[in-house]
Coordinates of C-alpha atoms and ligand atoms in Angstrom, one line a residue:
M11 CA 1.7 15.1 -7.9
E12 CA 0.2 13.5 -4.8
Q13 CA -2.3 16.5 -4.0
L14 CA -0.9 17.9 -0.4
T15 CA -2.6 21.0 0.5
N16 CA -0.3 23.8 2.3
R17 CA -2.6 23.1 5.7
A18 CA -0.6 21.5 8.4
A19 CA -2.2 18.7 10.5
Y20 CA -1.0 20.4 13.2
A21 CA -1.8 24.1 12.4
P22 CA -4.7 24.8 15.4
D23 CA -6.2 26.3 12.1
S24 CA -7.0 23.0 10.3
P25 CA -9.6 20.1 10.9
S26 CA -8.7 17.2 13.6
L27 CA -10.2 14.3 13.0
K28 CA -10.3 12.9 16.7
E29 CA -13.1 16.6 16.8
V30 CA -14.6 16.0 13.7
F31 CA -15.4 12.6 14.7
R32 CA -15.3 12.9 18.6
D33 CA -19.5 11.3 18.8
R34 CA -19.0 8.2 16.6
F35 CA -15.2 6.4 16.7
H36 CA -11.6 6.8 18.7
I37 CA -9.6 8.2 15.6
G38 CA -6.0 6.9 17.0
A39 CA -2.6 6.3 14.8
A40 CA 0.8 4.4 15.8
V41 CA 3.7 5.8 16.9
N42 CA 6.7 5.9 18.6
T43 CA 8.1 7.2 21.4
W44 CA 10.2 9.6 20.1
D45 CA 6.9 11.3 18.5
L46 CA 6.0 12.1 22.2
D47 CA 6.8 15.5 22.8
P48 CA 4.6 17.7 22.6
V49 CA 6.1 20.8 21.7
S50 CA 7.3 19.0 18.2
E51 CA 5.9 18.9 15.1
N52 CA 4.4 15.4 15.5
G53 CA 3.8 15.5 19.0
R54 CA 1.5 18.4 18.0
V55 CA 0.3 16.9 15.2
I56 CA -0.4 13.6 17.4
L57 CA -2.0 16.1 20.1
K58 CA -4.4 17.4 17.7
Q59 CA -5.6 14.7 15.6
F60 CA -5.4 12.2 17.6
G61 CA -8.0 9.9 20.5
I62 CA -5.9 7.3 20.7
L63 CA -2.3 5.6 20.1
T64 CA -0.7 2.0 19.4
L65 CA 3.0 2.0 19.9
E66 CA 4.5 1.2 16.7
N67 CA 6.8 -1.4 18.1
E68 CA 8.4 -0.6 21.6
S69 CA 5.7 -2.7 23.5
K70 CA 6.4 -6.2 21.7
P71 CA 7.9 -8.9 23.3
V72 CA 11.1 -8.2 21.6
Y73 CA 11.2 -4.7 23.6
I74 CA 10.0 -4.9 26.5
H75 CA 11.1 -8.7 27.4
P76 CA 13.8 -9.4 25.9
E77 CA 15.0 -12.4 28.6
E78 CA 12.8 -14.2 30.4
D79 CA 13.9 -12.7 33.5
R80 CA 14.4 -8.6 32.3
Y81 CA 11.3 -6.5 31.1
F82 CA 11.9 -2.9 30.3
F83 CA 9.4 -0.7 30.7
D84 CA 10.6 2.4 29.9
R85 CA 9.8 3.1 26.9
F86 CA 6.3 1.6 27.4
D87 CA 5.7 4.1 30.9
R88 CA 6.7 7.4 28.7
F89 CA 3.8 5.8 26.5
A90 CA 1.3 5.2 30.0
D91 CA 2.3 9.1 30.6
F92 CA 1.6 10.4 27.7
G93 CA -2.0 9.3 27.6
R94 CA -2.5 10.1 31.1
D95 CA -1.5 13.7 31.0
N96 CA -3.1 14.3 27.1
G97 CA -6.0 12.1 28.2
I98 CA -5.6 9.6 25.5
R99 CA -6.9 6.4 25.2
L100 CA -3.7 3.8 24.5
R101 CA -4.0 0.5 23.2
G102 CA -1.0 -2.3 23.9
H103 CA 0.7 -4.3 20.9
T104 CA 0.5 -6.9 21.2
L105 CA 1.1 -9.7 24.0
V106 CA 1.3 -12.9 21.9
W107 CA 2.3 -13.0 17.8
H108 CA 5.0 -14.8 16.0
G109 CA 6.9 -11.8 15.4
Q110 CA 9.2 -9.7 17.1
C111 CA 8.7 -12.3 19.8
P112 CA 12.5 -13.4 21.5
D113 CA 13.4 -17.3 21.5
W114 CA 13.2 -17.1 24.7
F115 CA 9.9 -17.7 25.1
F116 CA 10.0 -21.5 23.2
R117 CA 13.5 -22.8 23.5
D118 CA 15.4 -24.6 27.2
G119 CA 18.8 -25.0 25.8
D120 CA 18.4 -26.2 22.1
A121 CA 15.4 -27.9 22.2
D122 CA 12.3 -26.3 21.9
T123 CA 10.7 -26.1 25.7
S124 CA 7.4 -28.2 27.0
H125 CA 4.5 -27.2 26.0
D126 CA 3.2 -26.6 29.5
R127 CA 6.3 -24.4 30.2
L128 CA 5.6 -22.4 27.2
L129 CA 2.1 -21.6 28.2
S130 CA 3.4 -20.8 31.8
R131 CA 5.8 -18.0 30.6
M132 CA 3.0 -16.7 28.4
R133 CA 0.8 -16.2 31.2
E134 CA 3.7 -14.4 33.5
H135 CA 4.4 -12.4 30.6
I136 CA 0.8 -11.6 29.7
G137 CA 0.1 -11.1 33.5
T138 CA 3.2 -8.8 34.5
V139 CA 2.5 -6.4 31.5
V140 CA -1.1 -6.4 31.9
S141 CA -1.3 -5.6 35.0
R142 CA 1.0 -2.8 35.3
Y143 CA -0.9 -0.6 33.1
R144 CA -4.4 -2.1 34.5
G145 CA -7.1 0.4 34.1
R146 CA -4.3 3.0 32.1
V147 CA -4.1 0.9 28.9
A148 CA -7.4 0.1 27.8
V149 CA -7.2 -2.1 24.8
W150 CA -4.9 -5.0 24.6
D151 CA -4.3 -6.6 21.5
V152 CA -3.8 -10.2 22.9
L153 CA -3.6 -11.9 20.0
N154 CA -1.9 -11.3 16.9
E155 CA -2.1 -12.9 13.2
V156 CA -2.7 -16.3 14.3
L157 CA -4.6 -17.6 11.1
R158 CA -2.7 -18.3 7.9
D159 CA -3.2 -16.9 5.0
E160 CA -4.9 -19.6 3.5
G161 CA -7.1 -19.8 6.5
G162 CA -6.7 -22.7 9.3
L163 CA -4.7 -21.8 12.4
R164 CA -0.6 -20.3 11.4
E165 CA 1.7 -23.1 12.5
S166 CA 3.8 -20.6 14.8
R167 CA 6.2 -21.7 17.2
W168 CA 3.2 -20.9 20.0
Y169 CA 1.0 -23.7 18.0
R170 CA 3.7 -26.5 17.2
I171 CA 4.4 -26.3 20.6
A172 CA 0.8 -25.4 22.7
G173 CA -1.4 -26.4 19.9
E174 CA -4.7 -24.4 19.9
D175 CA -4.8 -24.0 24.1
Y176 CA -2.4 -20.7 24.2
I177 CA -5.5 -19.3 21.9
P178 CA -8.3 -19.0 25.1
A179 CA -5.0 -19.1 27.9
A180 CA -3.7 -15.8 26.6
F181 CA -7.8 -14.3 26.9
F182 CA -8.4 -15.9 30.6
A183 CA -4.6 -14.1 31.7
A184 CA -5.1 -10.9 30.2
R185 CA -8.7 -10.6 31.5
E186 CA -7.1 -12.4 35.3
A187 CA -4.7 -8.9 35.1
D188 CA -7.1 -6.6 34.5
P189 CA -10.7 -7.6 34.4
A190 CA -11.5 -3.7 32.7
A191 CA -9.8 -4.2 29.2
R192 CA -11.4 -4.9 25.8
L193 CA -9.2 -7.7 24.7
V194 CA -8.4 -8.1 21.0
I195 CA -7.5 -10.6 18.4
N196 CA -6.5 -9.4 15.7
D197 CA -5.4 -9.8 12.2
Y198 CA -4.7 -8.8 8.8
N199 CA -6.5 -9.4 5.8
L200 CA -9.7 -10.5 6.7
E201 CA -10.7 -7.8 4.6
S202 CA -9.5 -9.5 1.5
S203 CA -9.8 -13.1 2.4
E204 CA -12.6 -15.3 2.4
A205 CA -11.1 -18.0 4.0
K206 CA -9.0 -15.8 6.5
A207 CA -12.8 -14.2 7.6
D208 CA -14.2 -17.5 7.5
T209 CA -11.5 -19.4 10.2
M210 CA -11.6 -15.2 12.1
T211 CA -15.5 -16.0 12.6
A212 CA -15.5 -20.0 13.5
L213 CA -12.9 -19.4 15.6
L214 CA -14.3 -16.7 17.4
E215 CA -17.1 -18.3 17.4
K216 CA -15.3 -21.3 19.0
L217 CA -14.3 -18.8 21.5
I218 CA -17.3 -16.7 22.4
R219 CA -19.4 -20.3 23.1
D220 CA -16.7 -21.7 25.1
G221 CA -17.0 -18.7 27.3
V222 CA -13.4 -17.3 26.7
P223 CA -13.2 -13.8 27.1
V224 CA -12.5 -12.3 24.1
D225 CA -14.5 -8.5 23.7
A226 CA -13.0 -8.1 20.0
A227 CA -11.9 -8.4 16.6
G228 CA -9.3 -5.9 14.4
L229 CA -8.7 -5.7 11.9
Q230 CA -5.6 -4.8 10.8
M231 CA -6.6 -2.9 7.3
H232 CA -3.1 -2.3 5.6
L233 CA -5.5 -1.8 1.9
N234 CA -4.1 -1.3 -1.1
L235 CA -5.8 0.7 -4.4
F236 CA -6.8 -2.7 -5.4
T237 CA -8.2 -4.1 -2.7
D238 CA -12.0 -5.5 -4.0
M239 CA -14.4 -2.9 -1.5
E240 CA -17.3 -5.5 -2.0
L241 CA -15.7 -8.1 -0.4
L242 CA -13.7 -6.7 2.0
R243 CA -18.4 -5.1 3.3
K244 CA -18.8 -8.6 3.0
N245 CA -16.3 -10.4 5.4
V246 CA -16.0 -7.7 7.5
R247 CA -19.9 -8.3 7.7
K248 CA -19.3 -11.9 8.7
I249 CA -17.6 -11.6 11.0
A250 CA -19.4 -8.2 12.7
D251 CA -22.4 -10.9 12.9
L252 CA -21.0 -12.3 15.3
R253 CA -22.8 -10.4 17.5
R254 CA -25.6 -12.2 17.6
L255 CA -23.6 -14.5 20.0
K256 CA -22.3 -11.9 22.3
P257 CA -24.6 -8.3 22.1
D258 CA -21.2 -6.4 23.1
F259 CA -19.1 -7.6 20.2
R260 CA -16.9 -5.3 18.9
L261 CA -14.7 -4.6 15.9
E262 CA -11.8 -2.4 15.7
V263 CA -10.3 -1.4 12.5
T264 CA -6.3 -1.4 14.2
E265 CA -3.6 -0.7 11.7
L266 CA -5.2 1.3 9.3
D267 CA -3.1 2.5 5.8
L268 CA -4.3 2.2 1.3
S269 CA -0.9 1.4 -0.2
C270 CA -0.9 2.0 -4.1
Y271 CA 1.0 -0.9 -4.7
R272 CA -0.8 -4.6 -5.0
W273 CA -0.8 -7.3 -2.3
G274 CA 2.4 -8.5 -2.7
D275 CA 3.7 -6.7 -5.9
S276 CA 7.8 -5.4 -5.0
A277 CA 7.4 -2.9 -7.8
A278 CA 9.5 -0.2 -7.6
D279 CA 8.4 4.1 -7.2
L280 CA 5.6 3.9 -9.6
C281 CA 4.9 7.9 -10.1
W282 CA 1.7 9.1 -8.2
T283 CA -0.7 10.4 -10.9
E284 CA -4.3 12.2 -10.7
E285 CA -5.9 8.7 -11.4
L286 CA -4.3 7.2 -8.7
E287 CA -5.2 10.1 -6.6
R288 CA -8.9 10.2 -7.8
A289 CA -8.5 6.4 -6.8
F290 CA -7.7 6.6 -3.6
R291 CA -9.6 9.2 -2.4
E292 CA -12.4 7.5 -3.8
K293 CA -11.7 4.4 -1.5
Y294 CA -11.0 6.7 1.7
T295 CA -14.5 7.6 1.3
E296 CA -16.4 4.7 0.4
L297 CA -14.8 3.1 3.5
F298 CA -15.1 5.5 6.0
H299 CA -18.9 5.5 4.9
L300 CA -18.5 1.7 6.1
F301 CA -17.3 2.6 9.5
L302 CA -19.5 5.4 10.0
E303 CA -22.6 2.6 8.9
L304 CA -20.7 0.1 11.4
E305 CA -20.1 2.3 13.8
R306 CA -24.4 3.4 13.9
E307 CA -24.7 -0.5 14.5
G308 CA -23.1 -0.1 17.1
I309 CA -20.0 -2.4 16.4
L310 CA -17.2 -0.1 15.5
D311 CA -15.9 2.5 17.7
T312 CA -12.2 2.3 17.8
V313 CA -10.7 3.6 13.8
V314 CA -6.4 3.1 14.1
F315 CA -4.3 4.6 11.4
W316 CA -0.7 2.8 11.2
G317 CA 1.8 5.6 11.4
L318 CA 1.6 9.5 11.4
N319 CA 2.5 10.4 7.9
D320 CA 3.2 9.0 5.0
G321 CA 7.0 10.3 5.2
V322 CA 7.3 8.0 8.6
S323 CA 5.3 4.9 7.2
W324 CA 6.2 1.4 7.4
L325 CA 5.3 0.8 3.4
N326 CA 8.1 2.8 2.3
G327 CA 10.0 -0.3 3.7
F328 CA 8.1 -3.0 2.9
P329 CA 8.3 -5.2 1.3
V330 CA 10.9 -3.3 -0.5
R331 CA 12.2 0.0 0.2
R332 CA 10.2 2.4 -2.6
K333 CA 8.2 6.2 -1.9
N334 CA 4.6 5.1 -0.7
Y335 CA 1.5 7.5 0.9
P336 CA -1.0 5.2 2.4
L337 CA -2.5 7.5 4.9
L338 CA -4.6 10.9 5.0
I339 CA -1.2 13.1 6.5
G340 CA 1.2 13.3 4.0
R341 CA 4.6 14.2 4.3
E342 CA 6.3 16.8 6.5
N343 CA 2.4 16.4 7.6
R344 CA 0.8 18.5 5.2
L345 CA -3.0 17.2 4.6
K346 CA -4.1 15.7 2.3
Q347 CA -7.7 16.4 -0.3
A348 CA -8.4 13.2 1.2
F349 CA -8.2 14.4 4.6
F350 CA -10.8 17.1 3.7
D351 CA -12.9 14.6 2.2
V352 CA -13.1 11.7 5.1
A353 CA -13.2 15.0 7.6
G354 CA -16.2 16.1 5.2
L355 CA -18.4 13.2 5.5
Ligands
GLA409 C1 1.2 -6.1 11.2 C2 2.0 -5.7 13.2 C3 2.4 -4.3 12.9 C4 3.4 -4.3 12.4 C5 3.2 -4.0 11.0 C6 4.5 -3.9 10.2 O1 0.4 -5.5 10.6 O2 0.5 -6.3 13.7 O3 2.9 -4.7 14.7 O4 4.5 -5.0 13.0 O5 2.6 -6.0 10.6 O6 4.8 -2.6 10.4

């Protein structure tokens, strides 16, 4: 049985992660607009625990810009208002991605659009969205998942039509639209794939040397109980080392969770055991030790969990529907032992 305590994440006398780490880093979560009700249970968890928020889906192009001439900003506006009203820092996620991006970006009738047209659509999208929230959204995931799992650039439709050019162009467009926002390149498995970490480091090195306005690498950190921590540390250190080229370069942990299944494994529900619980607590503790170490060096200032609690995590539905337990806040917003371990560091 997973070690849920009888303490609720929203209870006034429970510890608050954002308070515990107030002087260290922004602690946050991915949320959905239906959670942004200050009197609901999830809304109270958000207000109590988190100082930075990302919209899990509703700010992706497929939702806000489904047709070339139509934007739907109502949900993003709600998110922005919630941030303003409650003094919460906001991340915009995500401007350019191969996933959840409508087809019209890439098409002209039945054929692929041209290089120039795709870039001009991208610039228009970035300019419109980022300037609308200028000064209100502090951080943008400008590019998401532009690398292949085995290293090298992903052969997405962005890449096939525009080549590498879309990468710097996206950052320049975002910088122009909000000169003060932090601009991030975000990806997964940077921790567990040396080839991917190497490609990210080489790409960032080139972008920085070319004067492209990229401020941070987003480490998604969709981890699992089997993640090799030595390798994780080595890969993170490699990317952190880019600071030698750009002193104000930062890392952000953008989508943290810790699955109990191996990456790519589609096993059915497993029964939560004491052994899993021990591994889970140890891994979270080790991770936060590393985060604190990176914070002391001034390179990491943001840690965002991907979801509010275990019950709503995407990992209950990916890659197959089954129960998962990846966060520090369990089902029904009960705090786990691991939450107290981390809060006690
Ligand atoms: C990626 C994306 C997120 C989200 C997760 C799964 O990590 O960056 O926006 O879609 O996958 O939920």
